[in-house]
PDB file of C-alpha atoms in Angstrom:
ATOM      1  CA  UNK Z   1       0.000   0.000   0.000  1.00  0.00           C
ATOM      2  CA  UNK Z   2       1.146   3.561  -0.745  1.00  0.00           C
ATOM      3  CA  UNK Z   3       1.066   6.422   1.722  1.00  0.00           C
ATOM      4  CA  UNK Z   4       1.881   9.561  -0.303  1.00  0.00           C
ATOM      5  CA  UNK Z   5      -1.050  11.943  -0.419  1.00  0.00           C
ATOM      6  CA  UNK Z   6       0.234  15.434  -1.163  1.00  0.00           C
ATOM      7  CA  UNK Z   7      -2.621  17.595  -2.453  1.00  0.00           C
ATOM      8  CA  UNK Z   8      -4.984  14.691  -2.989  1.00  0.00           C
ATOM      9  CA  UNK Z   9      -7.759  12.804  -1.283  1.00  0.00           C
ATOM     10  CA  UNK Z  10      -8.864   9.176  -1.130  1.00  0.00           C
ATOM     11  CA  UNK Z  11     -11.340   7.798  -3.637  1.00  0.00           C
ATOM     12  CA  UNK Z  12     -14.916   7.359  -2.499  1.00  0.00           C
ATOM     13  CA  UNK Z  13     -16.050   3.692  -2.869  1.00  0.00           C
ATOM     14  CA  UNK Z  14     -18.695   4.684  -5.450  1.00  0.00           C
ATOM     15  CA  UNK Z  15     -16.060   6.525  -7.509  1.00  0.00           C
ATOM     16  CA  UNK Z  16     -13.737   3.511  -7.377  1.00  0.00           C
ATOM     17  CA  UNK Z  17     -16.579   1.272  -8.578  1.00  0.00           C
ATOM     18  CA  UNK Z  18     -17.424   3.650 -11.434  1.00  0.00           C
ATOM     19  CA  UNK Z  19     -13.795   3.762 -12.562  1.00  0.00           C
ATOM     20  CA  UNK Z  20     -13.145   0.061 -11.972  1.00  0.00           C
ATOM     21  CA  UNK Z  21     -16.280  -1.000 -13.848  1.00  0.00           C
ATOM     22  CA  UNK Z  22     -15.361   1.160 -16.859  1.00  0.00           C
ATOM     23  CA  UNK Z  23     -13.495  -0.694 -19.570  1.00  0.00           C
ATOM     24  CA  UNK Z  24     -11.560   2.470 -20.409  1.00  0.00           C
ATOM     25  CA  UNK Z  25     -10.942   5.946 -19.049  1.00  0.00           C
ATOM     26  CA  UNK Z  26     -10.417   9.237 -20.826  1.00  0.00           C
ATOM     27  CA  UNK Z  27      -7.620  11.503 -19.654  1.00  0.00           C
ATOM     28  CA  UNK Z  28      -6.757  15.093 -20.587  1.00  0.00           C
ATOM     29  CA  UNK Z  29      -3.633  16.963 -19.538  1.00  0.00           C
ATOM     30  CA  UNK Z  30      -4.273  20.064 -17.433  1.00  0.00           C
ATOM     31  CA  UNK Z  31      -2.342  22.891 -19.141  1.00  0.00           C
ATOM     32  CA  UNK Z  32      -0.541  25.736 -17.353  1.00  0.00           C
ATOM     33  CA  UNK Z  33      -3.342  28.150 -18.353  1.00  0.00           C
ATOM     34  CA  UNK Z  34      -5.896  25.881 -16.655  1.00  0.00           C
ATOM     35  CA  UNK Z  35      -7.351  24.602 -19.912  1.00  0.00           C
ATOM     36  CA  UNK Z  36      -7.420  20.991 -21.020  1.00  0.00           C
ATOM     37  CA  UNK Z  37      -5.538  19.242 -23.777  1.00  0.00           C
ATOM     38  CA  UNK Z  38      -7.311  16.694 -25.959  1.00  0.00           C
ATOM     39  CA  UNK Z  39      -8.960  13.660 -24.399  1.00  0.00           C
ATOM     40  CA  UNK Z  40      -7.141  10.338 -24.829  1.00  0.00           C
ATOM     41  CA  UNK Z  41      -8.701   6.936 -24.131  1.00  0.00           C
ATOM     42  CA  UNK Z  42      -6.588   4.629 -21.942  1.00  0.00           C
ATOM     43  CA  UNK Z  43      -6.928   1.454 -19.881  1.00  0.00           C
ATOM     44  CA  UNK Z  44      -7.348   1.860 -16.132  1.00  0.00           C
ATOM     45  CA  UNK Z  45      -7.341  -0.477 -13.129  1.00  0.00           C
ATOM     46  CA  UNK Z  46      -8.065  -0.228  -9.431  1.00  0.00           C
ATOM     47  CA  UNK Z  47      -5.936  -2.022  -6.831  1.00  0.00           C
ATOM     48  CA  UNK Z  48      -5.830  -1.638  -3.052  1.00  0.00           C
ATOM     49  CA  UNK Z  49      -8.323   1.250  -3.171  1.00  0.00           C
ATOM     50  CA  UNK Z  50      -6.234   3.251  -5.651  1.00  0.00           C
ATOM     51  CA  UNK Z  51      -6.479   4.031  -9.395  1.00  0.00           C
ATOM     52  CA  UNK Z  52      -3.586   3.116 -11.709  1.00  0.00           C
ATOM     53  CA  UNK Z  53      -2.735   3.591 -15.379  1.00  0.00           C
ATOM     54  CA  UNK Z  54       0.218   2.545 -17.515  1.00  0.00           C
ATOM     55  CA  UNK Z  55       1.578   2.977 -20.986  1.00  0.00           C
ATOM     56  CA  UNK Z  56       3.361   0.263 -22.954  1.00  0.00           C
ATOM     57  CA  UNK Z  57       6.364   2.498 -23.568  1.00  0.00           C
ATOM     58  CA  UNK Z  58       7.328   5.357 -21.273  1.00  0.00           C
ATOM     59  CA  UNK Z  59       7.616   8.612 -23.233  1.00  0.00           C
ATOM     60  CA  UNK Z  60       8.031  12.318 -22.677  1.00  0.00           C
ATOM     61  CA  UNK Z  61       5.267  13.270 -25.126  1.00  0.00           C
ATOM     62  CA  UNK Z  62       1.526  12.727 -25.484  1.00  0.00           C
ATOM     63  CA  UNK Z  63      -0.834  12.237 -22.561  1.00  0.00           C
ATOM     64  CA  UNK Z  64       1.750  10.316 -20.525  1.00  0.00           C
ATOM     65  CA  UNK Z  65       4.516  12.889 -20.779  1.00  0.00           C
ATOM     66  CA  UNK Z  66       2.048  15.688 -20.118  1.00  0.00           C
ATOM     67  CA  UNK Z  67       0.589  14.249 -16.929  1.00  0.00           C
ATOM     68  CA  UNK Z  68       4.017  13.293 -15.571  1.00  0.00           C
ATOM     69  CA  UNK Z  69       5.319  16.821 -16.251  1.00  0.00           C
ATOM     70  CA  UNK Z  70       2.364  18.641 -14.708  1.00  0.00           C
ATOM     71  CA  UNK Z  71       1.350  16.169 -12.018  1.00  0.00           C
ATOM     72  CA  UNK Z  72      -2.282  16.965 -12.885  1.00  0.00           C
ATOM     73  CA  UNK Z  73      -4.957  15.665 -15.236  1.00  0.00           C
ATOM     74  CA  UNK Z  74      -8.705  15.489 -15.696  1.00  0.00           C
ATOM     75  CA  UNK Z  75     -10.373  12.110 -16.099  1.00  0.00           C
ATOM     76  CA  UNK Z  76     -13.720  10.767 -17.307  1.00  0.00           C
ATOM     77  CA  UNK Z  77     -14.929   7.240 -16.566  1.00  0.00           C
ATOM     78  CA  UNK Z  78     -18.226   5.629 -15.640  1.00  0.00           C
ATOM     79  CA  UNK Z  79     -20.101   8.929 -15.511  1.00  0.00           C
ATOM     80  CA  UNK Z  80     -17.453  10.494 -13.253  1.00  0.00           C
ATOM     81  CA  UNK Z  81     -15.417  13.520 -14.368  1.00  0.00           C
ATOM     82  CA  UNK Z  82     -12.851  14.992 -11.977  1.00  0.00           C
ATOM     83  CA  UNK Z  83      -9.388  16.489 -11.614  1.00  0.00           C
ATOM     84  CA  UNK Z  84      -6.660  14.185 -10.353  1.00  0.00           C
ATOM     85  CA  UNK Z  85      -3.183  14.402  -8.898  1.00  0.00           C
ATOM     86  CA  UNK Z  86      -0.716  12.181 -10.755  1.00  0.00           C
ATOM     87  CA  UNK Z  87       2.114  10.350  -9.037  1.00  0.00           C
ATOM     88  CA  UNK Z  88       4.735   8.342 -10.914  1.00  0.00           C
ATOM     89  CA  UNK Z  89       5.010   5.173  -8.794  1.00  0.00           C
ATOM     90  CA  UNK Z  90       6.988   2.989 -11.219  1.00  0.00           C
ATOM     91  CA  UNK Z  91       7.126  -0.626 -10.096  1.00  0.00           C
ATOM     92  CA  UNK Z  92       5.946   0.067  -6.536  1.00  0.00           C
ATOM     93  CA  UNK Z  93       3.067  -2.327  -5.796  1.00  0.00           C
ATOM     94  CA  UNK Z  94       3.607  -4.050  -9.128  1.00  0.00           C
ATOM     95  CA  UNK Z  95       2.091  -7.429  -8.209  1.00  0.00           C
ATOM     96  CA  UNK Z  96      -1.296  -5.930  -7.289  1.00  0.00           C
ATOM     97  CA  UNK Z  97      -1.423  -3.693 -10.372  1.00  0.00           C
ATOM     98  CA  UNK Z  98      -0.331  -6.536 -12.702  1.00  0.00           C
ATOM     99  CA  UNK Z  99      -3.039  -8.772 -11.198  1.00  0.00           C
ATOM    100  CA  UNK Z 100      -5.663  -6.057 -11.712  1.00  0.00           C
ATOM    101  CA  UNK Z 101      -4.695  -5.692 -15.401  1.00  0.00           C
ATOM    102  CA  UNK Z 102      -4.802  -9.480 -15.913  1.00  0.00           C
ATOM    103  CA  UNK Z 103      -8.208  -9.780 -14.258  1.00  0.00           C
ATOM    104  CA  UNK Z 104      -9.818  -6.837 -16.022  1.00  0.00           C
ATOM    105  CA  UNK Z 105      -8.393  -7.191 -19.528  1.00  0.00           C
ATOM    106  CA  UNK Z 106      -7.574 -10.945 -19.595  1.00  0.00           C
ATOM    107  CA  UNK Z 107      -5.993 -12.019 -22.897  1.00  0.00           C
ATOM    108  CA  UNK Z 108      -4.532  -8.779 -24.232  1.00  0.00           C
ATOM    109  CA  UNK Z 109      -2.296  -7.722 -21.369  1.00  0.00           C
ATOM    110  CA  UNK Z 110       1.129  -9.177 -22.124  1.00  0.00           C
ATOM    111  CA  UNK Z 111       2.610  -5.773 -22.962  1.00  0.00           C
ATOM    112  CA  UNK Z 112       0.791  -4.042 -20.080  1.00  0.00           C
ATOM    113  CA  UNK Z 113       2.356  -6.342 -17.465  1.00  0.00           C
ATOM    114  CA  UNK Z 114       5.860  -6.233 -18.952  1.00  0.00           C
ATOM    115  CA  UNK Z 115       8.831  -4.720 -17.113  1.00  0.00           C
ATOM    116  CA  UNK Z 116       8.704  -1.697 -19.437  1.00  0.00           C
ATOM    117  CA  UNK Z 117       5.019  -1.020 -18.762  1.00  0.00           C
ATOM    118  CA  UNK Z 118       5.364  -1.630 -15.013  1.00  0.00           C
ATOM    119  CA  UNK Z 119       8.059   1.054 -14.874  1.00  0.00           C
ATOM    120  CA  UNK Z 120       5.512   3.527 -16.304  1.00  0.00           C
ATOM    121  CA  UNK Z 121       2.820   2.992 -13.649  1.00  0.00           C
ATOM    122  CA  UNK Z 122       1.042   6.141 -12.502  1.00  0.00           C
ATOM    123  CA  UNK Z 123      -1.369   6.545  -9.603  1.00  0.00           C
ATOM    124  CA  UNK Z 124      -4.301   8.942 -10.051  1.00  0.00           C
ATOM    125  CA  UNK Z 125      -5.775  10.370  -6.835  1.00  0.00           C
ATOM    126  CA  UNK Z 126      -8.652  12.854  -6.542  1.00  0.00           C
ATOM    127  CA  UNK Z 127      -7.341  16.414  -6.388  1.00  0.00           C
ATOM    128  CA  UNK Z 128      -8.200  18.252  -3.172  1.00  0.00           C
ATOM    129  CA  UNK Z 129     -11.142  20.604  -3.415  1.00  0.00           C
ATOM    130  CA  UNK Z 130     -12.491  19.275  -6.716  1.00  0.00           C
ATOM    131  CA  UNK Z 131     -15.414  17.239  -5.357  1.00  0.00           C
TER     132      UNK Z 131
END
């Protein structure tokens, strides 16, 4: 389990269900001017009461590079839309996150549970004051 909170809160059980039951999530990078970049559809899993995303190949561009740089994003999933704090957790808690990807997405997860993907694991937590 992770203990970093910073400027974030814990997920409400109903929010976790909405996100966990969604096959995919949309994410948009929060720009410096407060606006949003374009929405990108990604896979998402919940493990140990937290929300996690990965990319197959870590990169400095696109949605992944943007959310790592800013530490902020906006997400949409299961009827929920909210701002989140982004923390790069790498392989911390890997077994639980790998298991969540295998359970949720079954056959197509080989690349998402690879060493490369595990090193790109991000945790999304609700931003304080946005709910």
